[in-house]
Coordinates of N, CA and C and ligand atoms in Angstrom, one line a residue:
M1 N 34.4 -78.6 56.6 CA 33.2 -78.7 57.3 C 32.5 -80.0 57.1
V2 N 32.0 -80.6 58.1 CA 31.2 -81.8 58.0 C 29.8 -81.5 58.5
L3 N 28.9 -81.5 57.5 CA 27.5 -81.1 57.8 C 26.6 -82.3 57.7
L4 N 25.8 -82.5 58.7 CA 24.8 -83.6 58.7 C 23.4 -82.9 58.6
L5 N 22.7 -83.2 57.6 CA 21.4 -82.5 57.4 C 20.2 -83.4 57.8
F6 N 19.4 -82.9 58.7 CA 18.3 -83.7 59.2 C 17.0 -82.9 59.1
G7 N 15.9 -83.6 58.9 CA 14.6 -82.9 58.9 C 13.6 -83.9 58.7
P8 N 12.4 -83.7 59.2 CA 11.3 -84.6 59.1 C 10.8 -84.7 57.6
P9 N 10.1 -85.8 57.3 CA 9.5 -85.9 55.9 C 8.6 -84.7 55.7
G10 N 8.8 -84.1 54.5 CA 8.0 -82.9 54.1 C 8.6 -81.6 54.5
C11 N 9.8 -81.6 55.0 CA 10.4 -80.4 55.5 C 11.2 -79.6 54.4
G12 N 11.4 -80.3 53.3 CA 12.1 -79.6 52.2 C 13.6 -79.9 52.1
K13 N 14.0 -80.9 52.9 CA 15.4 -81.3 53.0 C 15.9 -81.7 51.6
G14 N 15.1 -82.4 50.8 CA 15.5 -82.8 49.5 C 15.8 -81.6 48.5
T15 N 15.3 -80.4 48.8 CA 15.6 -79.3 48.0 C 17.0 -78.7 48.5
Q16 N 17.2 -78.8 49.8 CA 18.4 -78.1 50.4 C 19.7 -78.9 50.0
A17 N 19.7 -80.2 50.0 CA 20.9 -80.9 49.8 C 21.6 -80.5 48.5
P18 N 20.9 -80.5 47.3 CA 21.5 -80.1 46.1 C 21.9 -78.6 46.1
L19 N 21.1 -77.7 46.8 CA 21.5 -76.3 46.9 C 22.8 -76.2 47.6
I20 N 23.0 -76.9 48.7 CA 24.2 -76.8 49.5 C 25.4 -77.3 48.7
Q21 N 25.1 -78.4 48.0 CA 26.2 -79.0 47.1 C 26.7 -78.0 46.1
E22 N 25.7 -77.4 45.5 CA 26.0 -76.5 44.4 C 26.7 -75.2 44.9
R23 N 26.1 -74.6 45.9 CA 26.5 -73.2 46.3 C 27.8 -73.3 47.2
L24 N 27.9 -74.4 48.0 CA 29.1 -74.4 48.8 C 30.2 -75.3 48.2
G25 N 29.9 -75.9 47.1 CA 30.9 -76.7 46.4 C 31.4 -77.9 47.1
I26 N 30.5 -78.5 47.9 CA 30.9 -79.7 48.6 C 29.9 -80.9 48.2
P27 N 30.4 -82.1 48.2 CA 29.5 -83.2 47.8 C 28.4 -83.4 48.8
A28 N 27.2 -83.7 48.3 CA 26.1 -84.2 49.2 C 26.1 -85.7 49.1
I29 N 26.3 -86.4 50.2 CA 26.4 -87.8 50.2 C 25.1 -88.4 50.9
S30 N 24.5 -89.3 50.2 CA 23.4 -89.9 50.8 C 23.6 -91.4 50.8
T31 N 23.3 -92.1 51.8 CA 23.6 -93.6 51.9 C 22.8 -94.3 50.8
G32 N 21.6 -93.8 50.5 CA 20.8 -94.4 49.5 C 21.5 -94.4 48.1
D33 N 22.0 -93.2 47.8 CA 22.8 -93.1 46.5 C 24.0 -94.0 46.5
M34 N 24.7 -94.0 47.7 CA 25.9 -94.8 47.8 C 25.6 -96.3 47.5
L35 N 24.5 -96.8 48.1 CA 24.1 -98.2 47.9 C 23.8 -98.4 46.4
R36 N 23.0 -97.5 45.8 CA 22.6 -97.6 44.4 C 23.9 -97.7 43.5
R37 N 24.8 -96.8 43.8 CA 26.0 -96.7 43.0 C 26.8 -98.0 43.1
E38 N 26.9 -98.6 44.3 CA 27.6 -99.8 44.5 C 26.9 -100.9 43.7
S39 N 25.6 -100.9 43.8 CA 24.9 -102.0 43.1 C 25.0 -101.9 41.6
E40 N 25.1 -100.6 41.1 CA 25.2 -100.4 39.6 C 26.6 -100.9 39.2
R41 N 27.6 -100.7 40.0 CA 29.0 -101.2 39.7 C 29.1 -102.7 39.6
Q42 N 28.1 -103.4 40.1 CA 28.1 -104.8 40.1 C 29.3 -105.4 40.7
S43 N 29.8 -104.8 41.7 CA 30.9 -105.3 42.5 C 30.3 -106.5 43.3
S44 N 31.2 -107.2 44.0 CA 30.7 -108.3 44.8 C 29.8 -107.8 45.9
M45 N 30.2 -106.6 46.5 CA 29.3 -106.0 47.5 C 28.0 -105.5 46.9
G46 N 28.1 -105.0 45.7 CA 26.9 -104.5 45.0 C 25.9 -105.6 44.8
K47 N 26.4 -106.8 44.5 CA 25.5 -107.9 44.3 C 24.9 -108.4 45.6
L48 N 25.7 -108.3 46.6 CA 25.2 -108.7 47.9 C 24.1 -107.7 48.3
I49 N 24.3 -106.4 48.1 CA 23.3 -105.4 48.4 C 22.0 -105.6 47.6
D50 N 22.2 -105.9 46.2 CA 21.0 -106.2 45.4 C 20.2 -107.3 46.0
G51 N 20.9 -108.4 46.4 CA 20.2 -109.5 47.0 C 19.4 -109.2 48.2
L52 N 20.0 -108.4 49.1 CA 19.3 -108.0 50.3 C 18.0 -107.1 50.0
L53 N 18.2 -106.2 49.1 CA 17.1 -105.3 48.8 C 16.0 -106.0 48.0
A54 N 16.4 -107.0 47.2 CA 15.4 -107.8 46.5 C 14.5 -108.6 47.5
D55 N 15.2 -109.0 48.6 CA 14.4 -109.7 49.6 C 13.7 -108.8 50.5
G56 N 13.7 -107.5 50.3 CA 13.1 -106.5 51.1 C 13.7 -106.4 52.5
R57 N 15.0 -106.7 52.5 CA 15.7 -106.6 53.8 C 16.6 -105.3 53.9
L58 N 16.9 -104.9 55.1 CA 17.7 -103.7 55.3 C 19.2 -104.1 55.0
V59 N 19.9 -103.2 54.5 CA 21.4 -103.4 54.3 C 22.0 -103.2 55.7
P60 N 22.8 -104.2 56.2 CA 23.3 -104.1 57.5 C 24.3 -102.9 57.7
D61 N 24.3 -102.4 58.9 CA 25.2 -101.3 59.3 C 26.6 -101.5 58.8
A62 N 27.1 -102.7 58.9 CA 28.5 -103.0 58.6 C 28.8 -102.6 57.2
I63 N 27.9 -102.9 56.3 CA 28.1 -102.6 54.9 C 28.0 -101.1 54.6
V64 N 27.0 -100.5 55.2 CA 26.8 -99.0 55.0 C 28.0 -98.3 55.6
N65 N 28.5 -98.7 56.7 CA 29.6 -98.1 57.4 C 30.9 -98.2 56.5
R66 N 31.1 -99.4 55.9 CA 32.3 -99.6 55.1 C 32.3 -98.7 53.9
L67 N 31.1 -98.7 53.2 CA 31.0 -97.9 52.0 C 31.2 -96.4 52.3
L68 N 30.6 -96.0 53.5 CA 30.7 -94.5 53.9 C 32.2 -94.2 54.1
E69 N 32.8 -95.1 54.8 CA 34.2 -94.8 55.1 C 35.1 -94.7 53.8
A70 N 34.8 -95.5 52.9 CA 35.5 -95.4 51.6 C 35.2 -94.1 50.9
R71 N 33.9 -93.8 50.9 CA 33.4 -92.6 50.2 C 34.1 -91.3 50.8
L72 N 34.2 -91.3 52.2 CA 34.7 -90.1 52.8 C 36.2 -89.9 52.7
A73 N 36.8 -91.0 52.2 CA 38.3 -90.9 52.0 C 38.6 -90.4 50.6
E74 N 37.5 -90.3 49.7 CA 37.8 -89.8 48.4 C 38.1 -88.3 48.3
P75 N 38.9 -87.9 47.3 CA 39.5 -86.6 47.3 C 38.5 -85.4 47.3
D76 N 37.3 -85.7 46.7 CA 36.3 -84.6 46.6 C 35.7 -84.2 48.0
C77 N 36.0 -85.1 49.0 CA 35.4 -84.8 50.3 C 36.4 -83.9 51.2
A78 N 37.6 -83.7 50.6 CA 38.7 -83.2 51.5 C 38.4 -81.8 52.1
D79 N 37.6 -81.0 51.3 CA 37.3 -79.7 51.9 C 35.9 -79.7 52.6
G80 N 35.4 -80.8 52.8 CA 34.1 -80.9 53.5 C 33.0 -81.6 52.7
F81 N 32.0 -81.9 53.4 CA 30.9 -82.7 52.7 C 29.6 -82.6 53.5
L82 N 28.6 -82.9 52.9 CA 27.2 -83.0 53.5 C 26.8 -84.4 53.5
I83 N 26.3 -84.9 54.6 CA 25.7 -86.2 54.6 C 24.2 -86.1 54.9
D84 N 23.4 -86.7 54.1 CA 22.0 -86.5 54.1 C 21.3 -87.9 54.6
G85 N 20.6 -87.8 55.7 CA 19.9 -89.0 56.1 C 20.7 -90.1 56.8
Y86 N 21.8 -89.7 57.4 CA 22.6 -90.6 58.1 C 23.4 -89.7 59.2
P87 N 23.7 -90.2 60.4 CA 23.3 -91.5 60.9 C 21.9 -91.6 61.4
R88 N 21.4 -92.8 61.3 CA 20.0 -93.1 61.7 C 19.9 -93.8 63.1
T89 N 21.0 -94.2 63.6 CA 21.0 -94.8 64.9 C 22.2 -94.3 65.7
V90 N 22.2 -94.5 67.0 CA 23.3 -94.1 67.8 C 24.6 -94.9 67.5
D91 N 24.4 -96.2 67.2 CA 25.5 -97.0 66.7 C 26.2 -96.4 65.5
Q92 N 25.3 -96.0 64.5 CA 25.9 -95.4 63.3 C 26.6 -94.1 63.7
A93 N 26.0 -93.3 64.6 CA 26.6 -92.1 64.9 C 28.0 -92.3 65.6
T94 N 28.1 -93.3 66.4 CA 29.3 -93.6 67.1 C 30.4 -94.0 66.1
H95 N 29.9 -94.8 65.1 CA 30.9 -95.3 64.1 C 31.3 -94.1 63.2
L96 N 30.4 -93.2 62.9 CA 30.7 -92.0 62.1 C 31.8 -91.2 62.8
S97 N 31.6 -91.0 64.1 CA 32.6 -90.3 64.9 C 34.0 -90.9 64.8
D98 N 34.1 -92.2 64.8 CA 35.3 -92.9 64.7 C 35.9 -92.7 63.3
V99 N 35.1 -92.8 62.3 CA 35.6 -92.6 60.9 C 36.1 -91.2 60.7
L100 N 35.3 -90.2 61.2 CA 35.7 -88.8 61.0 C 37.1 -88.6 61.7
E101 N 37.2 -89.1 62.9 CA 38.4 -89.0 63.6 C 39.6 -89.6 62.9
S102 N 39.4 -90.8 62.4 CA 40.5 -91.5 61.7 C 40.9 -90.8 60.5
L103 N 40.0 -90.1 59.8 CA 40.3 -89.4 58.6 C 40.7 -87.9 58.9
A104 N 40.8 -87.6 60.2 CA 41.2 -86.2 60.6 C 40.2 -85.2 60.2
Y105 N 38.9 -85.5 60.1 CA 37.9 -84.5 59.9 C 37.5 -83.8 61.2
P106 N 37.0 -82.6 61.1 CA 36.4 -82.0 62.3 C 35.1 -82.7 62.7
K107 N 34.7 -82.3 63.9 CA 33.4 -82.9 64.4 C 32.3 -82.3 63.6
P108 N 31.2 -83.0 63.4 CA 30.1 -82.6 62.5 C 29.2 -81.5 63.1
L109 N 28.7 -80.7 62.2 CA 27.6 -79.8 62.6 C 26.3 -80.4 62.1
L110 N 25.4 -80.7 63.0 CA 24.1 -81.3 62.6 C 23.1 -80.2 62.5
V111 N 22.6 -80.0 61.3 CA 21.6 -79.0 61.1 C 20.2 -79.6 61.0
H112 N 19.3 -79.3 61.9 CA 18.0 -79.8 61.8 C 17.0 -78.8 61.3
M113 N 16.3 -79.1 60.2 CA 15.3 -78.2 59.7 C 14.0 -78.4 60.4
D114 N 13.6 -77.4 61.2 CA 12.3 -77.5 62.0 C 11.2 -76.9 61.1
V115 N 10.1 -77.7 61.1 CA 8.9 -77.2 60.4 C 7.7 -77.6 61.3
P116 N 6.8 -76.7 61.6 CA 5.7 -77.0 62.5 C 4.9 -78.3 62.0
E117 N 4.6 -79.2 62.9 CA 4.0 -80.4 62.5 C 2.7 -80.3 61.7
P118 N 1.8 -79.4 62.1 CA 0.6 -79.2 61.2 C 0.9 -78.9 59.8
L119 N 1.9 -78.1 59.5 CA 2.3 -77.8 58.1 C 2.8 -79.1 57.4
L120 N 3.6 -79.9 58.2 CA 4.1 -81.1 57.6 C 3.0 -82.1 57.2
I121 N 2.0 -82.2 58.2 CA 0.9 -83.1 57.9 C 0.2 -82.6 56.7
G122 N 0.0 -81.3 56.6 CA -0.7 -80.7 55.4 C 0.0 -81.1 54.1
R123 N 1.4 -80.9 54.1 CA 2.1 -81.2 52.9 C 2.1 -82.7 52.6
L124 N 2.2 -83.5 53.6 CA 2.4 -85.0 53.3 C 1.0 -85.6 52.9
S125 N -0.1 -84.9 53.2 CA -1.4 -85.4 52.8 C -2.1 -84.6 51.8
A126 N -1.3 -83.9 51.0 CA -1.9 -82.9 50.0 C -2.4 -83.6 48.7
R127 N -1.9 -84.8 48.5 CA -2.2 -85.4 47.2 C -3.5 -86.2 47.2
W128 N -4.3 -85.9 46.2 CA -5.5 -86.6 45.9 C -5.5 -87.1 44.5
N129 N -6.2 -88.2 44.2 CA -6.3 -88.6 42.8 C -7.7 -89.0 42.5
C130 N -7.9 -89.0 41.2 CA -9.3 -89.3 40.6 C -9.3 -90.8 40.3
P131 N -10.2 -91.6 40.9 CA -10.3 -93.0 40.6 C -10.9 -93.2 39.2
G132 N -11.5 -92.2 38.6 CA -12.1 -92.3 37.3 C -11.1 -92.2 36.2
C133 N -10.3 -91.1 36.1 CA -9.4 -90.8 35.0 C -8.0 -90.8 35.4
G134 N -7.7 -91.0 36.7 CA -6.3 -91.0 37.2 C -5.6 -89.7 37.3
A135 N -6.4 -88.6 37.1 CA -5.8 -87.3 37.3 C -5.3 -87.1 38.8
I136 N -4.2 -86.4 39.0 CA -3.6 -86.2 40.3 C -3.7 -84.7 40.7
Y137 N -4.1 -84.5 41.9 CA -4.2 -83.1 42.4 C -3.4 -82.9 43.6
N138 N -3.0 -81.7 43.9 CA -2.3 -81.4 45.2 C -3.1 -80.2 45.8
V139 N -3.7 -80.4 46.9 CA -4.6 -79.3 47.4 C -3.8 -78.0 47.8
L140 N -2.4 -78.1 47.9 CA -1.6 -77.0 48.2 C -1.2 -76.3 46.9
S141 N -0.7 -77.1 45.9 CA -0.1 -76.4 44.7 C -0.9 -76.6 43.5
K142 N -1.8 -77.6 43.4 CA -2.6 -77.8 42.2 C -4.0 -78.3 42.6
P143 N -4.8 -77.4 43.2 CA -6.1 -77.9 43.7 C -7.1 -78.1 42.6
P144 N -8.1 -79.0 42.8 CA -9.2 -79.0 41.8 C -10.0 -77.7 41.9
I145 N -10.7 -77.4 40.8 CA -11.5 -76.2 40.8 C -12.6 -76.3 41.9
E146 N -13.3 -77.4 41.9 CA -14.3 -77.6 43.0 C -13.7 -78.6 44.0
S147 N -13.7 -78.2 45.2 CA -13.1 -79.0 46.3 C -13.6 -80.5 46.3
G148 N -12.7 -81.4 46.2 CA -13.0 -82.8 46.3 C -13.5 -83.5 45.0
L149 N -13.6 -82.7 43.9 CA -14.1 -83.3 42.7 C -13.1 -83.1 41.5
C150 N -13.1 -84.1 40.7 CA -12.1 -84.1 39.5 C -12.6 -83.0 38.5
D151 N -11.6 -82.2 38.1 CA -12.0 -81.2 37.1 C -12.5 -81.8 35.8
V152 N -11.9 -83.0 35.4 CA -12.2 -83.6 34.1 C -13.5 -84.2 34.1
D153 N -13.8 -85.1 35.1 CA -15.0 -85.9 35.0 C -15.9 -85.8 36.3
R154 N -15.5 -84.9 37.2 CA -16.3 -84.7 38.4 C -16.5 -85.9 39.3
T155 N -15.6 -86.9 39.1 CA -15.6 -88.0 40.0 C -15.1 -87.5 41.4
R156 N -15.6 -88.1 42.5 CA -15.1 -87.7 43.8 C -13.7 -88.2 44.0
L157 N -12.8 -87.3 44.4 CA -11.3 -87.6 44.6 C -11.1 -88.5 45.8
T158 N -10.1 -89.4 45.7 CA -9.7 -90.2 46.8 C -8.2 -90.1 47.1
Q159 N -7.8 -90.7 48.2 CA -6.4 -90.6 48.5 C -5.8 -92.1 48.6
R160 N -4.6 -92.2 48.1 CA -3.9 -93.5 48.3 C -3.5 -93.5 49.8
R161 N -3.3 -94.7 50.3 CA -3.1 -94.9 51.7 C -1.8 -94.2 52.1
D162 N -0.8 -94.1 51.2 CA 0.5 -93.4 51.5 C 0.3 -91.9 51.7
D163 N -0.8 -91.4 51.2 CA -1.0 -89.9 51.2 C -1.9 -89.4 52.3
T164 N -2.4 -90.3 53.1 CA -3.5 -89.9 54.1 C -2.9 -89.2 55.3
V165 N -3.7 -88.5 56.0 CA -3.3 -87.8 57.2 C -2.8 -88.9 58.3
A166 N -3.4 -90.0 58.3 CA -3.0 -91.0 59.3 C -1.6 -91.5 59.0
T167 N -1.3 -91.7 57.7 CA 0.0 -92.1 57.3 C 1.1 -91.1 57.6
A168 N 0.7 -89.8 57.4 CA 1.6 -88.7 57.7 C 1.9 -88.7 59.1
H169 N 0.9 -88.9 60.0 CA 1.2 -88.9 61.4 C 2.2 -90.0 61.8
R170 N 1.9 -91.2 61.2 CA 2.8 -92.4 61.4 C 4.2 -92.1 61.0
R171 N 4.4 -91.4 59.8 CA 5.7 -91.2 59.3 C 6.5 -90.2 60.2
L172 N 5.8 -89.2 60.7 CA 6.4 -88.2 61.6 C 6.8 -88.8 62.9
K173 N 5.9 -89.7 63.4 CA 6.2 -90.4 64.7 C 7.5 -91.3 64.5
A174 N 7.5 -92.0 63.4 CA 8.7 -92.9 63.1 C 9.9 -92.0 63.0
Y175 N 9.8 -90.9 62.4 CA 11.0 -90.0 62.2 C 11.5 -89.6 63.6
R176 N 10.6 -89.1 64.5 CA 11.0 -88.7 65.8 C 11.6 -89.8 66.6
E177 N 11.0 -91.0 66.5 CA 11.6 -92.2 67.2 C 13.0 -92.5 66.8
V178 N 13.2 -92.4 65.5 CA 14.6 -92.7 65.0 C 15.5 -91.5 65.3
T179 N 15.1 -90.3 65.2 CA 16.0 -89.2 65.2 C 16.3 -88.7 66.6
D180 N 15.3 -88.7 67.5 CA 15.6 -88.1 68.8 C 16.8 -88.7 69.5
P181 N 17.0 -90.0 69.5 CA 18.3 -90.5 70.1 C 19.5 -90.0 69.4
V182 N 19.5 -89.9 68.1 CA 20.7 -89.4 67.4 C 20.9 -87.9 67.8
L183 N 19.9 -87.1 67.8 CA 20.1 -85.7 68.2 C 20.6 -85.7 69.7
G184 N 20.1 -86.6 70.5 CA 20.6 -86.7 71.9 C 22.1 -87.0 72.0
F185 N 22.5 -87.9 71.1 CA 23.9 -88.3 71.0 C 24.8 -87.1 70.7
Y186 N 24.4 -86.3 69.7 CA 25.2 -85.2 69.3 C 25.1 -84.0 70.4
D187 N 24.0 -83.9 71.0 CA 23.8 -82.9 72.0 C 24.7 -83.2 73.3
A188 N 24.6 -84.5 73.7 CA 25.1 -84.8 75.0 C 26.6 -85.3 75.0
A189 N 26.9 -86.1 73.9 CA 28.2 -86.8 74.0 C 29.4 -86.0 73.5
G190 N 29.1 -84.8 73.1 CA 30.2 -84.0 72.5 C 30.7 -84.5 71.2
G191 N 29.7 -85.3 70.5 CA 30.1 -85.8 69.2 C 30.0 -84.8 68.1
G192 N 29.4 -83.6 68.4 CA 29.3 -82.6 67.4 C 28.4 -81.5 68.0
K193 N 27.8 -80.7 67.1 CA 26.9 -79.7 67.6 C 25.6 -79.8 66.8
V194 N 24.5 -79.5 67.5 CA 23.2 -79.5 66.9 C 22.6 -78.1 66.8
V195 N 22.2 -77.7 65.6 CA 21.6 -76.4 65.3 C 20.3 -76.6 64.7
H196 N 19.3 -75.9 65.3 CA 17.9 -76.0 64.7 C 17.7 -74.8 63.9
I197 N 17.2 -74.9 62.7 CA 16.9 -73.8 61.8 C 15.5 -73.8 61.4
D198 N 15.0 -72.6 61.1 CA 13.6 -72.5 60.7 C 13.4 -73.0 59.2
G199 N 12.8 -74.2 59.1 CA 12.7 -74.8 57.7 C 11.5 -74.3 57.0
N200 N 10.7 -73.4 57.7 CA 9.4 -72.9 57.1 C 9.7 -71.6 56.5
Q201 N 10.6 -71.5 55.5 CA 10.9 -70.3 54.7 C 11.1 -70.8 53.3
T202 N 11.4 -69.8 52.4 CA 11.7 -70.2 51.1 C 13.1 -70.9 51.1
P203 N 13.3 -71.8 50.1 CA 14.6 -72.5 50.0 C 15.8 -71.6 50.1
D204 N 15.7 -70.4 49.5 CA 16.9 -69.5 49.5 C 17.1 -69.0 51.0
L205 N 16.1 -68.7 51.7 CA 16.3 -68.3 53.1 C 16.7 -69.4 54.0
V206 N 16.2 -70.6 53.8 CA 16.7 -71.7 54.5 C 18.2 -71.9 54.3
F207 N 18.6 -71.8 53.0 CA 20.0 -72.0 52.7 C 20.8 -71.0 53.4
E208 N 20.4 -69.7 53.4 CA 21.1 -68.6 54.1 C 21.3 -68.9 55.6
E209 N 20.2 -69.5 56.2 CA 20.3 -69.8 57.6 C 21.3 -70.9 57.9
I210 N 21.3 -71.9 57.0 CA 22.3 -73.0 57.1 C 23.7 -72.4 56.9
K211 N 23.9 -71.6 56.0 CA 25.2 -71.0 55.7 C 25.7 -70.2 57.0
Q212 N 24.8 -69.4 57.5 CA 25.1 -68.6 58.7 C 25.5 -69.6 59.9
A213 N 24.8 -70.7 60.0 CA 25.1 -71.6 61.1 C 26.5 -72.2 60.9
L214 N 26.9 -72.5 59.6 CA 28.2 -73.0 59.4 C 29.3 -71.9 59.7
E215 N 29.0 -70.7 59.3 CA 30.0 -69.6 59.6 C 30.2 -69.4 61.1
V216 N 29.1 -69.6 61.9 CA 29.2 -69.4 63.3 C 29.9 -70.6 64.0
H217 N 29.5 -71.8 63.6 CA 29.9 -72.9 64.4 C 31.1 -73.7 63.8
V218 N 31.4 -73.6 62.6 CA 32.5 -74.4 62.0 C 33.7 -73.5 61.9
R219 N 34.6 -73.8 62.8 CA 35.8 -72.9 62.8 C 37.0 -73.6 62.0
V220 N 36.9 -74.9 61.7 CA 37.9 -75.5 60.9 C 37.3 -76.0 59.6
P221 N 37.2 -75.1 58.6 CA 36.5 -75.5 57.4 C 37.3 -76.5 56.6
V222 N 38.6 -76.5 56.7 CA 39.3 -77.4 55.8 C 40.0 -78.5 56.6
R223 N 39.9 -79.7 56.0 CA 40.4 -80.9 56.7 C 41.9 -80.9 56.7
K224 N 42.4 -81.2 57.9 CA 43.9 -81.4 58.0 C 44.3 -82.8 57.8
R225 N 45.0 -83.1 56.7 CA 45.5 -84.4 56.5 C 46.5 -84.8 57.5
R226 N 46.4 -86.1 57.9 CA 47.5 -86.6 58.8 C 48.8 -86.8 58.1
Ligands
LIG301 ZN1 -11.1 -87.6 36.8

């Protein structure tokens, strides 16, 4: 099985990837981890990646694609794998299709975790902090006793710019702009299949829904070596 896991910021995707890895016994591959590992190895490509990231630049597709290709050829991927947060562009999706085909993997199942936008906004903007003592609150999971005031020193709580509702809206918009064309690619071009699941449930139930989707849609669970 080749599983691509997608979901907007705040949807709980970060909880699902390790669950899937553990319970299905397949590696969860993220391009971020892949780049970090290469940089830790201090290979010549790792040094190149370090330099780009230090300059605040994006790592070009050609490098990500090459690393991914090498990663997917490793033996632990033979029975299937999960890719988290990739592809992010139609170009990358096209390249992934080529790599999957050349390694004789089946077409991917793209699982998208749907969560209503107001809930996502609430989660992404739940963090407040005290400018007096630095205490951090979360209005969903660890609210202050009195709304808007620090429990310790009763200073009025503030939000970092990253935690505001406006930033949450921007992040979700950016996610849609990046993801919609990729979903369109898999829907339209026969590059794979897209399944939407209800991400607004407990992690266990979300996992069960992902597992059911795999059982229904993935008929070739094991890779056939050429
Ligand atoms: Zn305080």
